[in-house]
CSV table of C-alpha atoms in Angstrom, one decimal:
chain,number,residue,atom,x,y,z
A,1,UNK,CA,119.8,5.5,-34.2
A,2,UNK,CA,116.4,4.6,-33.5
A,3,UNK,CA,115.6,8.5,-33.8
A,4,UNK,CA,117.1,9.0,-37.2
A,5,UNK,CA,115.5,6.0,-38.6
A,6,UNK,CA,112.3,7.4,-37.5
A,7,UNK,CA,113.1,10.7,-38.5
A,8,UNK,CA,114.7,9.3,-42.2
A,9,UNK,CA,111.4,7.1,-42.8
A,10,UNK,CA,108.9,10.0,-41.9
A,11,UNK,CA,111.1,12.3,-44.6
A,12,UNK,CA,110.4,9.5,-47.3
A,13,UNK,CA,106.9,8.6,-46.7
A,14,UNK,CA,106.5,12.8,-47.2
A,15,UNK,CA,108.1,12.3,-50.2
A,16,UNK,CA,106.8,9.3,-50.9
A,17,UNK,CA,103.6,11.0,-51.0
A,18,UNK,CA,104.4,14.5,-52.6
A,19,UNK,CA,105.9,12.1,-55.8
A,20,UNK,CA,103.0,10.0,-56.0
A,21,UNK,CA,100.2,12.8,-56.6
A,22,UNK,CA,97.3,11.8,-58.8
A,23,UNK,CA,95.4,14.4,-60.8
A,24,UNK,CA,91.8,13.6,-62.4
A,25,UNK,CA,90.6,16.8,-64.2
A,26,UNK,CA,88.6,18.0,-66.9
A,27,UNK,CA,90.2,20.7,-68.9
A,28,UNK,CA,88.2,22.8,-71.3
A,29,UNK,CA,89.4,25.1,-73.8
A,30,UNK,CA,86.2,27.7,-74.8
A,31,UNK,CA,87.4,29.0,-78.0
A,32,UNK,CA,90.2,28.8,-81.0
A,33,UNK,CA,88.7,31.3,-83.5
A,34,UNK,CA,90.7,31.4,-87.0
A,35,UNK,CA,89.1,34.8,-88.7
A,36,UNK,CA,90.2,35.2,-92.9
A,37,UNK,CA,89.5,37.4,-95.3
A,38,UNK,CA,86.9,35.9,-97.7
A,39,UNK,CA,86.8,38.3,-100.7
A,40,UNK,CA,85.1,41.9,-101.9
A,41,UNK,CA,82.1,42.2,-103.2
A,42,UNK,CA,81.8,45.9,-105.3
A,43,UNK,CA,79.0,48.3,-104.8
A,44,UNK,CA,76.2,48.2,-108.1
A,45,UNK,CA,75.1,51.4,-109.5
A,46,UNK,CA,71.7,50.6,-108.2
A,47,UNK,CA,70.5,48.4,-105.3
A,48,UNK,CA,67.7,45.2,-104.9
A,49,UNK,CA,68.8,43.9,-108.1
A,50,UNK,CA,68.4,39.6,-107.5
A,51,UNK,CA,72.2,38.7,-108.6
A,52,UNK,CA,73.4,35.4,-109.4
A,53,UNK,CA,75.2,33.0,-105.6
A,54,UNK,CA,79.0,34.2,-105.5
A,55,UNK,CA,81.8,31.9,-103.9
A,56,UNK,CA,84.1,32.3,-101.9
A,57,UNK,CA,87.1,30.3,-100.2
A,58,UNK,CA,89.1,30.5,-97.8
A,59,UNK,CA,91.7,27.6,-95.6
A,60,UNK,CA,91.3,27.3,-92.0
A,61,UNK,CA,93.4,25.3,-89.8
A,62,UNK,CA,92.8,25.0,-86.1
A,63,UNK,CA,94.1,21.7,-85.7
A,64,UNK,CA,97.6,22.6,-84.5
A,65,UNK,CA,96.3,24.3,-81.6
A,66,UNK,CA,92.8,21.7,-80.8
A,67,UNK,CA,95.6,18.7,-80.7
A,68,UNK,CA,97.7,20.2,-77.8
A,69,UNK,CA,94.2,19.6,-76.2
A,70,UNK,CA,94.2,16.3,-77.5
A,71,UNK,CA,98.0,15.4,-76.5
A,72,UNK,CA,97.0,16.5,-72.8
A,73,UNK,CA,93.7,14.7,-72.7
A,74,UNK,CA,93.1,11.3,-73.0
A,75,UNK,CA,89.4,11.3,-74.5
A,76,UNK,CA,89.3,15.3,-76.6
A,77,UNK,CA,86.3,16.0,-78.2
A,78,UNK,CA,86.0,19.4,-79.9
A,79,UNK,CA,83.0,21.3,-81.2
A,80,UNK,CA,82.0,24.3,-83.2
A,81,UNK,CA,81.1,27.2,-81.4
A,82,UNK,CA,80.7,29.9,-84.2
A,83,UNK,CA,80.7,30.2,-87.9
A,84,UNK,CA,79.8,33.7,-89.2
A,85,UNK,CA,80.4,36.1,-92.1
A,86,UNK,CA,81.1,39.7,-91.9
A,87,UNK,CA,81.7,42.6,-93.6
A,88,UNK,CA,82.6,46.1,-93.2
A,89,UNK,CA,79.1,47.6,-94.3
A,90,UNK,CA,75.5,46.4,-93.5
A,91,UNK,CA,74.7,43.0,-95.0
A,92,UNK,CA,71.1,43.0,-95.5
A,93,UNK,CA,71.7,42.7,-98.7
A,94,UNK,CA,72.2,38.7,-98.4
A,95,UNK,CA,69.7,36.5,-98.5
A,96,UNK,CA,71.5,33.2,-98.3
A,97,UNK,CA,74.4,31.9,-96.9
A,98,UNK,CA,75.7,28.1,-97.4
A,99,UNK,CA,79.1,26.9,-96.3
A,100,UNK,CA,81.3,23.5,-97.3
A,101,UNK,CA,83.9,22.3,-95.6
A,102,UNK,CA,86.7,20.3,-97.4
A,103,UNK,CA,89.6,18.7,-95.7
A,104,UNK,CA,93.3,17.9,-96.7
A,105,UNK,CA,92.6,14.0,-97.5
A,106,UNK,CA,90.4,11.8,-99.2
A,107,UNK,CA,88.3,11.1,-96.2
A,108,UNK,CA,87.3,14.5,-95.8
A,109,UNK,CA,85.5,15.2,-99.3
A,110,UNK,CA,83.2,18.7,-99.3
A,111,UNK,CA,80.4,18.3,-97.4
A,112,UNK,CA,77.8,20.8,-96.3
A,113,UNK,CA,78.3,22.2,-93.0
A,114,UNK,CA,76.2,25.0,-92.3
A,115,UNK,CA,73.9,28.1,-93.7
A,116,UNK,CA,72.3,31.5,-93.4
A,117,UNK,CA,68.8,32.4,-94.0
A,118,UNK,CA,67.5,35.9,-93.9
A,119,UNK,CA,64.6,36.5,-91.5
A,120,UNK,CA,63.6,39.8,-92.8
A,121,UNK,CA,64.7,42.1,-89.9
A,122,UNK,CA,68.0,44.3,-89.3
A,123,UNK,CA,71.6,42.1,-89.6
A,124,UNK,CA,74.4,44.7,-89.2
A,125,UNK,CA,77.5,43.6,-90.2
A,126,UNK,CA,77.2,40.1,-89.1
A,127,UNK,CA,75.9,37.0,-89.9
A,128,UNK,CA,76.1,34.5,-87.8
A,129,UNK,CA,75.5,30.9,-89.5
A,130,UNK,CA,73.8,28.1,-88.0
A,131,UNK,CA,75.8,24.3,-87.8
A,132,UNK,CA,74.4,21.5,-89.8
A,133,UNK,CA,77.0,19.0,-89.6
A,134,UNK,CA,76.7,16.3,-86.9
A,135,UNK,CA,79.4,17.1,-84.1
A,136,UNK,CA,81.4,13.9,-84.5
A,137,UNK,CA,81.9,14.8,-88.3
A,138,UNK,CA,82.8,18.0,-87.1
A,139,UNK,CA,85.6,17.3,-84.9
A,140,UNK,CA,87.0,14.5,-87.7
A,141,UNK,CA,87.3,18.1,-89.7
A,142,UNK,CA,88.7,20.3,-87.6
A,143,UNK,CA,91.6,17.6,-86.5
A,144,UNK,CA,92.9,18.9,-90.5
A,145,UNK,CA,93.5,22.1,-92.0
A,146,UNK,CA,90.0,22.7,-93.7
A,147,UNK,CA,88.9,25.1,-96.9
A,148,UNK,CA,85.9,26.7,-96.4
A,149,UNK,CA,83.3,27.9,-99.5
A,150,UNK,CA,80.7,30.2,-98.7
A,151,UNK,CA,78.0,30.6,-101.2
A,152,UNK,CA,76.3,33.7,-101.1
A,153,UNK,CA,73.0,34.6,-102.6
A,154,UNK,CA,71.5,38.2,-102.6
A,155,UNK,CA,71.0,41.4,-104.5
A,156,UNK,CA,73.0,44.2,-105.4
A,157,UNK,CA,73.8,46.9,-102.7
A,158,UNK,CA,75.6,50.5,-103.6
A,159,UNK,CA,78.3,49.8,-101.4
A,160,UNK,CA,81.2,47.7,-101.5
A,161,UNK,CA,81.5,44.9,-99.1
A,162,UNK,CA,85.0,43.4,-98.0
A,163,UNK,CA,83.9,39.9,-96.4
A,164,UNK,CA,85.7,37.7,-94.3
A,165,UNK,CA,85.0,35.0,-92.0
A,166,UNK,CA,85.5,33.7,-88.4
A,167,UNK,CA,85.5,30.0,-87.6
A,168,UNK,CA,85.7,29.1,-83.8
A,169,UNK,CA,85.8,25.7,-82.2
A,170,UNK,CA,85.8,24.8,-78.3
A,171,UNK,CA,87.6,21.8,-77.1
A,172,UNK,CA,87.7,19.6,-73.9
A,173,UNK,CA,88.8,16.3,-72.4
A,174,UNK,CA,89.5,14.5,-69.2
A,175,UNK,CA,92.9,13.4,-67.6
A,176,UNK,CA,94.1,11.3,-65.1
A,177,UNK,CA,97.7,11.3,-64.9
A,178,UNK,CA,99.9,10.3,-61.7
A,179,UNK,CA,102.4,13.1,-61.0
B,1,UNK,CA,90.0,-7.3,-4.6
B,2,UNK,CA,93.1,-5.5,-4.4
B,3,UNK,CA,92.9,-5.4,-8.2
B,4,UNK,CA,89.0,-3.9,-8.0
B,5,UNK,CA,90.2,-1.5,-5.5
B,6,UNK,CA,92.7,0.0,-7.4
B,7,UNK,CA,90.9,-0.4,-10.9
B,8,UNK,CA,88.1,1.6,-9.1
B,9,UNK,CA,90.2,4.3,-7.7
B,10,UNK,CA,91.9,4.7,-11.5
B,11,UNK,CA,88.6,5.3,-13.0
B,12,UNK,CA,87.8,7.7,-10.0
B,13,UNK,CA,90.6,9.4,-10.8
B,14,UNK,CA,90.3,9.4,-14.6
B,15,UNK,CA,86.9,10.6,-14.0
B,16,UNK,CA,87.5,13.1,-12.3
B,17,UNK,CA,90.4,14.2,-14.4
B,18,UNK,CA,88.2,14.4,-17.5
B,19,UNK,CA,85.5,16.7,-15.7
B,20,UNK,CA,88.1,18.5,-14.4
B,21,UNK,CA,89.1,19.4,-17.8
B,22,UNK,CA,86.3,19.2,-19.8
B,23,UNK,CA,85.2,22.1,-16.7
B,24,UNK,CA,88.4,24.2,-17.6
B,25,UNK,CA,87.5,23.7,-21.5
B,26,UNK,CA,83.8,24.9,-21.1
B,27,UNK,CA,84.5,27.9,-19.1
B,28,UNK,CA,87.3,29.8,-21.4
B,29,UNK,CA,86.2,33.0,-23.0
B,30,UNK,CA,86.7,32.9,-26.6
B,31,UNK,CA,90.3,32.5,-27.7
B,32,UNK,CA,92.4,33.8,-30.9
B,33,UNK,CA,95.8,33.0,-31.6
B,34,UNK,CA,97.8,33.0,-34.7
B,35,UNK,CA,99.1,30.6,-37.5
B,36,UNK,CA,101.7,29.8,-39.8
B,37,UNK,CA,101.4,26.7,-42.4
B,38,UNK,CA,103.3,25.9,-46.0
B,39,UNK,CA,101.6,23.4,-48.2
B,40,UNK,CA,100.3,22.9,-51.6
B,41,UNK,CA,97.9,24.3,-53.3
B,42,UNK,CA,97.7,26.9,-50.7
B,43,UNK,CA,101.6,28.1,-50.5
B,44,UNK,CA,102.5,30.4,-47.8
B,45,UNK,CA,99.9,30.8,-45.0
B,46,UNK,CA,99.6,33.2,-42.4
B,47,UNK,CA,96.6,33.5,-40.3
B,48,UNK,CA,94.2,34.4,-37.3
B,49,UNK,CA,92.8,31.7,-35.6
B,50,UNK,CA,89.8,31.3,-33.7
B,51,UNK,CA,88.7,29.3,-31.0
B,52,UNK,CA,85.1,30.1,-29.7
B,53,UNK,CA,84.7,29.5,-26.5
B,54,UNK,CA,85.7,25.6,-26.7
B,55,UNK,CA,89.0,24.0,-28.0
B,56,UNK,CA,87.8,21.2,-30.0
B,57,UNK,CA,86.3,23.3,-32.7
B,58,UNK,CA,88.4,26.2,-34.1
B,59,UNK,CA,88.4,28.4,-37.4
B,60,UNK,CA,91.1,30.4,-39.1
B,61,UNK,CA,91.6,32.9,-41.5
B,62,UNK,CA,94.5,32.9,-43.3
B,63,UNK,CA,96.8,35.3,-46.0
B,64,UNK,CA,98.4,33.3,-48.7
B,65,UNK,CA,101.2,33.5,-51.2
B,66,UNK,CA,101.8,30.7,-53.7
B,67,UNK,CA,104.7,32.3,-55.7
B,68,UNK,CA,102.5,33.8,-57.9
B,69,UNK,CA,100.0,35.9,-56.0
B,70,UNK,CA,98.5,36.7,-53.3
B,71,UNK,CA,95.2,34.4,-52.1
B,72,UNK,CA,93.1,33.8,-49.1
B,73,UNK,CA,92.0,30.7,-47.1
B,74,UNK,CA,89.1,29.9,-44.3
B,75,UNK,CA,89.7,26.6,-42.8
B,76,UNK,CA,87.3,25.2,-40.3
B,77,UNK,CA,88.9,22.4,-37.8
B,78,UNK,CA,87.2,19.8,-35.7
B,79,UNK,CA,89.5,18.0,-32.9
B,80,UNK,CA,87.5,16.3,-30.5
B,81,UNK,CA,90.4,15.0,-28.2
B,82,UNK,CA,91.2,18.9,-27.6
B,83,UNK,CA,88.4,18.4,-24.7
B,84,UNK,CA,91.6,16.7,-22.6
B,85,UNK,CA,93.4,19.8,-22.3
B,86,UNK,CA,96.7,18.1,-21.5
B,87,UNK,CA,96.3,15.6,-24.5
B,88,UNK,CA,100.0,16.1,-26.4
B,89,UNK,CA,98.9,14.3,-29.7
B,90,UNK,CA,95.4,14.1,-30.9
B,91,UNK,CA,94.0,13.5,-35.1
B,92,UNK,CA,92.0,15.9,-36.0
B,93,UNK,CA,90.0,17.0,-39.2
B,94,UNK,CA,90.3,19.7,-41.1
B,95,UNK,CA,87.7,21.5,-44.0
B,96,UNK,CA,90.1,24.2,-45.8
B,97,UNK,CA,88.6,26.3,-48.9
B,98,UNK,CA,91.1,28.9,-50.4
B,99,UNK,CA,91.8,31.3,-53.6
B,100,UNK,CA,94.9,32.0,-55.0
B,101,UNK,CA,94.2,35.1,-57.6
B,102,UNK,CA,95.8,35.4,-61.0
B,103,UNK,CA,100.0,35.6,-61.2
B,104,UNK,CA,102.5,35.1,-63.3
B,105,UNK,CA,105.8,33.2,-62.8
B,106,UNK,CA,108.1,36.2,-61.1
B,107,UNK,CA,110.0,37.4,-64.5
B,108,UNK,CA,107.8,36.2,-67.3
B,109,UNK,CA,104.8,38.5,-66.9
B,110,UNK,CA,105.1,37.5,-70.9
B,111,UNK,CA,103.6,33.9,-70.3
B,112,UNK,CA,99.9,33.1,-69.2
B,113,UNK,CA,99.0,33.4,-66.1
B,114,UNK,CA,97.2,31.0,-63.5
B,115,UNK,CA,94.8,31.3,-60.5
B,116,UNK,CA,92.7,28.9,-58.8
B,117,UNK,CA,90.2,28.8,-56.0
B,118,UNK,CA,90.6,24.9,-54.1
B,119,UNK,CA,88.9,23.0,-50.8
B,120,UNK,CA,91.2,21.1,-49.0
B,121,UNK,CA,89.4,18.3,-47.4
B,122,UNK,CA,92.5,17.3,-45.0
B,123,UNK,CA,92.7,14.7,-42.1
B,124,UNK,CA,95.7,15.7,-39.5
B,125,UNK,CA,97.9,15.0,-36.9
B,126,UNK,CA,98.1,17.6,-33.9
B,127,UNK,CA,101.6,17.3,-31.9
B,128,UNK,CA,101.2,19.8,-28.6
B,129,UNK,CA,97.9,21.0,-26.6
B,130,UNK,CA,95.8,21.8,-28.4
B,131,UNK,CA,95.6,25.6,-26.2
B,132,UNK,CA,99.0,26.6,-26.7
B,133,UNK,CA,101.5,25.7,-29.0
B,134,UNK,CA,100.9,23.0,-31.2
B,135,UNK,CA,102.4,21.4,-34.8
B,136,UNK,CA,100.2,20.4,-37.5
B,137,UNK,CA,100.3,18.0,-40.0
B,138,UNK,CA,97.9,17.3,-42.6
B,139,UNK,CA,96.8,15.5,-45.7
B,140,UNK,CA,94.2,14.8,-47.9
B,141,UNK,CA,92.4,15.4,-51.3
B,142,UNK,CA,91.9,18.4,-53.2
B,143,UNK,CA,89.5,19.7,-55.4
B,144,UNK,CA,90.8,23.0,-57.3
B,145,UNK,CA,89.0,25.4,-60.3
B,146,UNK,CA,92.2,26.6,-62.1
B,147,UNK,CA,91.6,29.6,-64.3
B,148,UNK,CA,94.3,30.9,-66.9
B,149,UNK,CA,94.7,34.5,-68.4
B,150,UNK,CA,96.7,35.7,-71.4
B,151,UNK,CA,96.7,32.4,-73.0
B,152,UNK,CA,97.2,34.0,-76.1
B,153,UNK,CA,101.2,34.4,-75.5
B,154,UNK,CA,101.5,31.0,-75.8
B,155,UNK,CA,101.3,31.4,-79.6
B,156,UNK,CA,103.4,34.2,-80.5
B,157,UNK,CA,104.3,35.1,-84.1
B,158,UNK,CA,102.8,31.4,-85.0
B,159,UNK,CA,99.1,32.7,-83.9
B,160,UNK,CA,98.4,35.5,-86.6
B,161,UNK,CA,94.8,35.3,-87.4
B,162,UNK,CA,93.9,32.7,-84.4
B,163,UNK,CA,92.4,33.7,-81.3
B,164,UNK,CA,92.9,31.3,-78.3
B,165,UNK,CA,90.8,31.5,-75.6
B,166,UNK,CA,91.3,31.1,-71.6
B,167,UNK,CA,91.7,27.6,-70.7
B,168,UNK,CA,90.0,26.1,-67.6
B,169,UNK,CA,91.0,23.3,-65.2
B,170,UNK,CA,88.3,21.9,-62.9
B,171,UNK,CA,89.0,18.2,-61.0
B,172,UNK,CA,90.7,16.2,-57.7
B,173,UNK,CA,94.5,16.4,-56.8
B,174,UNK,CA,95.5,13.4,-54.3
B,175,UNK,CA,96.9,14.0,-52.0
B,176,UNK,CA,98.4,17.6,-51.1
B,177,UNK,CA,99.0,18.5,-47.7
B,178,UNK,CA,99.9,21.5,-45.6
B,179,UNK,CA,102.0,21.7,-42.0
B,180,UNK,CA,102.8,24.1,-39.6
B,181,UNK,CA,102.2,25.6,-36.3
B,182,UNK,CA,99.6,27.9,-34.1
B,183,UNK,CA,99.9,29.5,-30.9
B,184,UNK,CA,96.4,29.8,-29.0
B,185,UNK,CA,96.7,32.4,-25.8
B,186,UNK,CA,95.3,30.8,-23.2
């Protein structure tokens, strides 16, 4: 008798310990990227012709996948991590880029949120755009499907230029959670 | 006086007992043996183990399975009461650190998959000598790095135009524990 107790209370304790696990853990997602198709622009008969900012829009919505983060984690903050403009063709034709982000409510109105300035040298296809928003205004954005305006200035170019854009956001947040 | 006498001649003979085997205990050549453990995080364990030239310290390298892959583990152990070569039951401690590499549950190669690398930092319970046959139990705190690969299943036909990345996992998992058995040649 004295043997099974010990043996029944050394099987529970085991268990007793497998049940009662505690995790603490930081879990870090690196990048969401949501990439759309912004617009073309037509080749001009001739090139280096100054033309008038053109704008385009486009909707963006990471939140669905950055609030798993925040369902797992108990304090999720989430950051930009890229905002560029690209194209299928060279686009050193632009000399300025300037993005506004507008959310889905009332407390999200159009704000400025990043640009592009041309240094003179060789781009390719790719622009990448610098962040100008403060990262706790970020993350209040990108919790809501977002639509993005990108204003660009330039001059003309001979060839045609489909545009689109890439928006990517990292994410992370601690847990403790007792298994 | 009776009581001095014999409380004398039982430290005599402890004494001499001890030198006796911490004697036997210094002179053995270097010993291997083999192991065989189940636990969590490290699965499945099979292993060499090592004891150089004195029992209280050994090491062991080990092949692991967790269900999903294949891994590895180095363990380094320090039992000091393995200098009484007759001692039955002794506590011992234990510095494990392990990979697991990247798997997938067996028949969804379609979901993400999940590998880690982890050090166990275990305390334990030795039940035989400690050169021949002995059980082990033992318990403690882990720290793992969890990595993940093909994340991108997870969003099927609801994901066109979003690219997910790899998610990691880095923190403390208390307490996990392994057990099993090794069998040094004397």
């Amino acid at each position: 008798m004295k043997t099974n107790k010990t043996r029944t209370g050394g099987l529970l304790i085991a268990l007793a310990l497998l049940v009662s696990a505690c995790v603490s853990a930081t879990v870090d997602e690196p990048n969401v990227c949501s990439s759309s198709d912004l617009g073309t622009v037509p080749g001009a008969p001739v090139s280096g012709v100054a033309v008038p900012p053109q704008q385009f829009s486009t909707s963006q919505d990471l939140s669905e996948v950055l609030g798993k983060i925040g369902d797992v984690a108990d304090n999720a903050s989430a950051r930009l991590t890229q905002l560029s403009l690209s194209s299928d063709n060279d686009l050193s034709w632009v000399s300025q880029v300037d993005v506004n982000v507008k959310g889905d409510s009332d407390d999200l109105p159009d704000r400025f949120l990043g640009t592009y300035r041309a240094a003179g040298s060789a781009v390719g296809n790719n622009l990448a755009l610098d962040i100008k928003m403060d990262d706790a205004s970020v993350q209040k954005y990108l919790n809501h499907p977002v639509t993005l305006t990108f204003t660009v200035s330039g001059t003309t170019t001979t060839q045609t230029n489909k545009l689109s854009s890439t928006l990517c956001a990292g994410a992370s947040g601690d847990f403790s959670k007792s298994l | 006086m009776r009581k001095t006498i014999v409380s004398a001649f039982t430290v005599a003979l402890l004494c001499f007992s001890v030198s006796a085997s911490a004697q036997e205990t210094r002179k053995h050549p270097i010993r291997v043996g083999f192991g065989m453990d189940v636990g969590v995080p490290s699965g499945l364990s099979l292993g060499v183990v090592l004891h150089p030239k004195v029992d209280w310290v050994s090491a062991q390298l080990s092949l692991t399975h967790n269900v999903l892959n294949f891994g590895g583990r180095v363990a380094l152990k320090l039992d000091p009461l393995a200098v009484f070569a007759n001692n039955p039951i002794a506590p011992f401690v234990d510095v494990q650190g392990g990979a697991a590499a990247q798997g997938t549950i067996p028949g969804h190669s379609d979901l993400p998959s999940l590998g880690y690398d982890y050090l166990n930092l275990y305390g334990g319970l030795r039940l035989g000598k400690p050169n021949g046959f002995h059980w082990n139990f033992e318990v403690g705190p882990t720290y793992m790095h969890v990595t993940t690969d093909n994340f991108q299943s997870v969003l099927g036909n609801k994901g066109q135009g979003l690219v997910v990345g790899n998610p990691t996992v880095n923190g403390w998992v208390t307490p996990t524990f392994v057990t099993g058995f090794e069998v040094v040649w004397p």
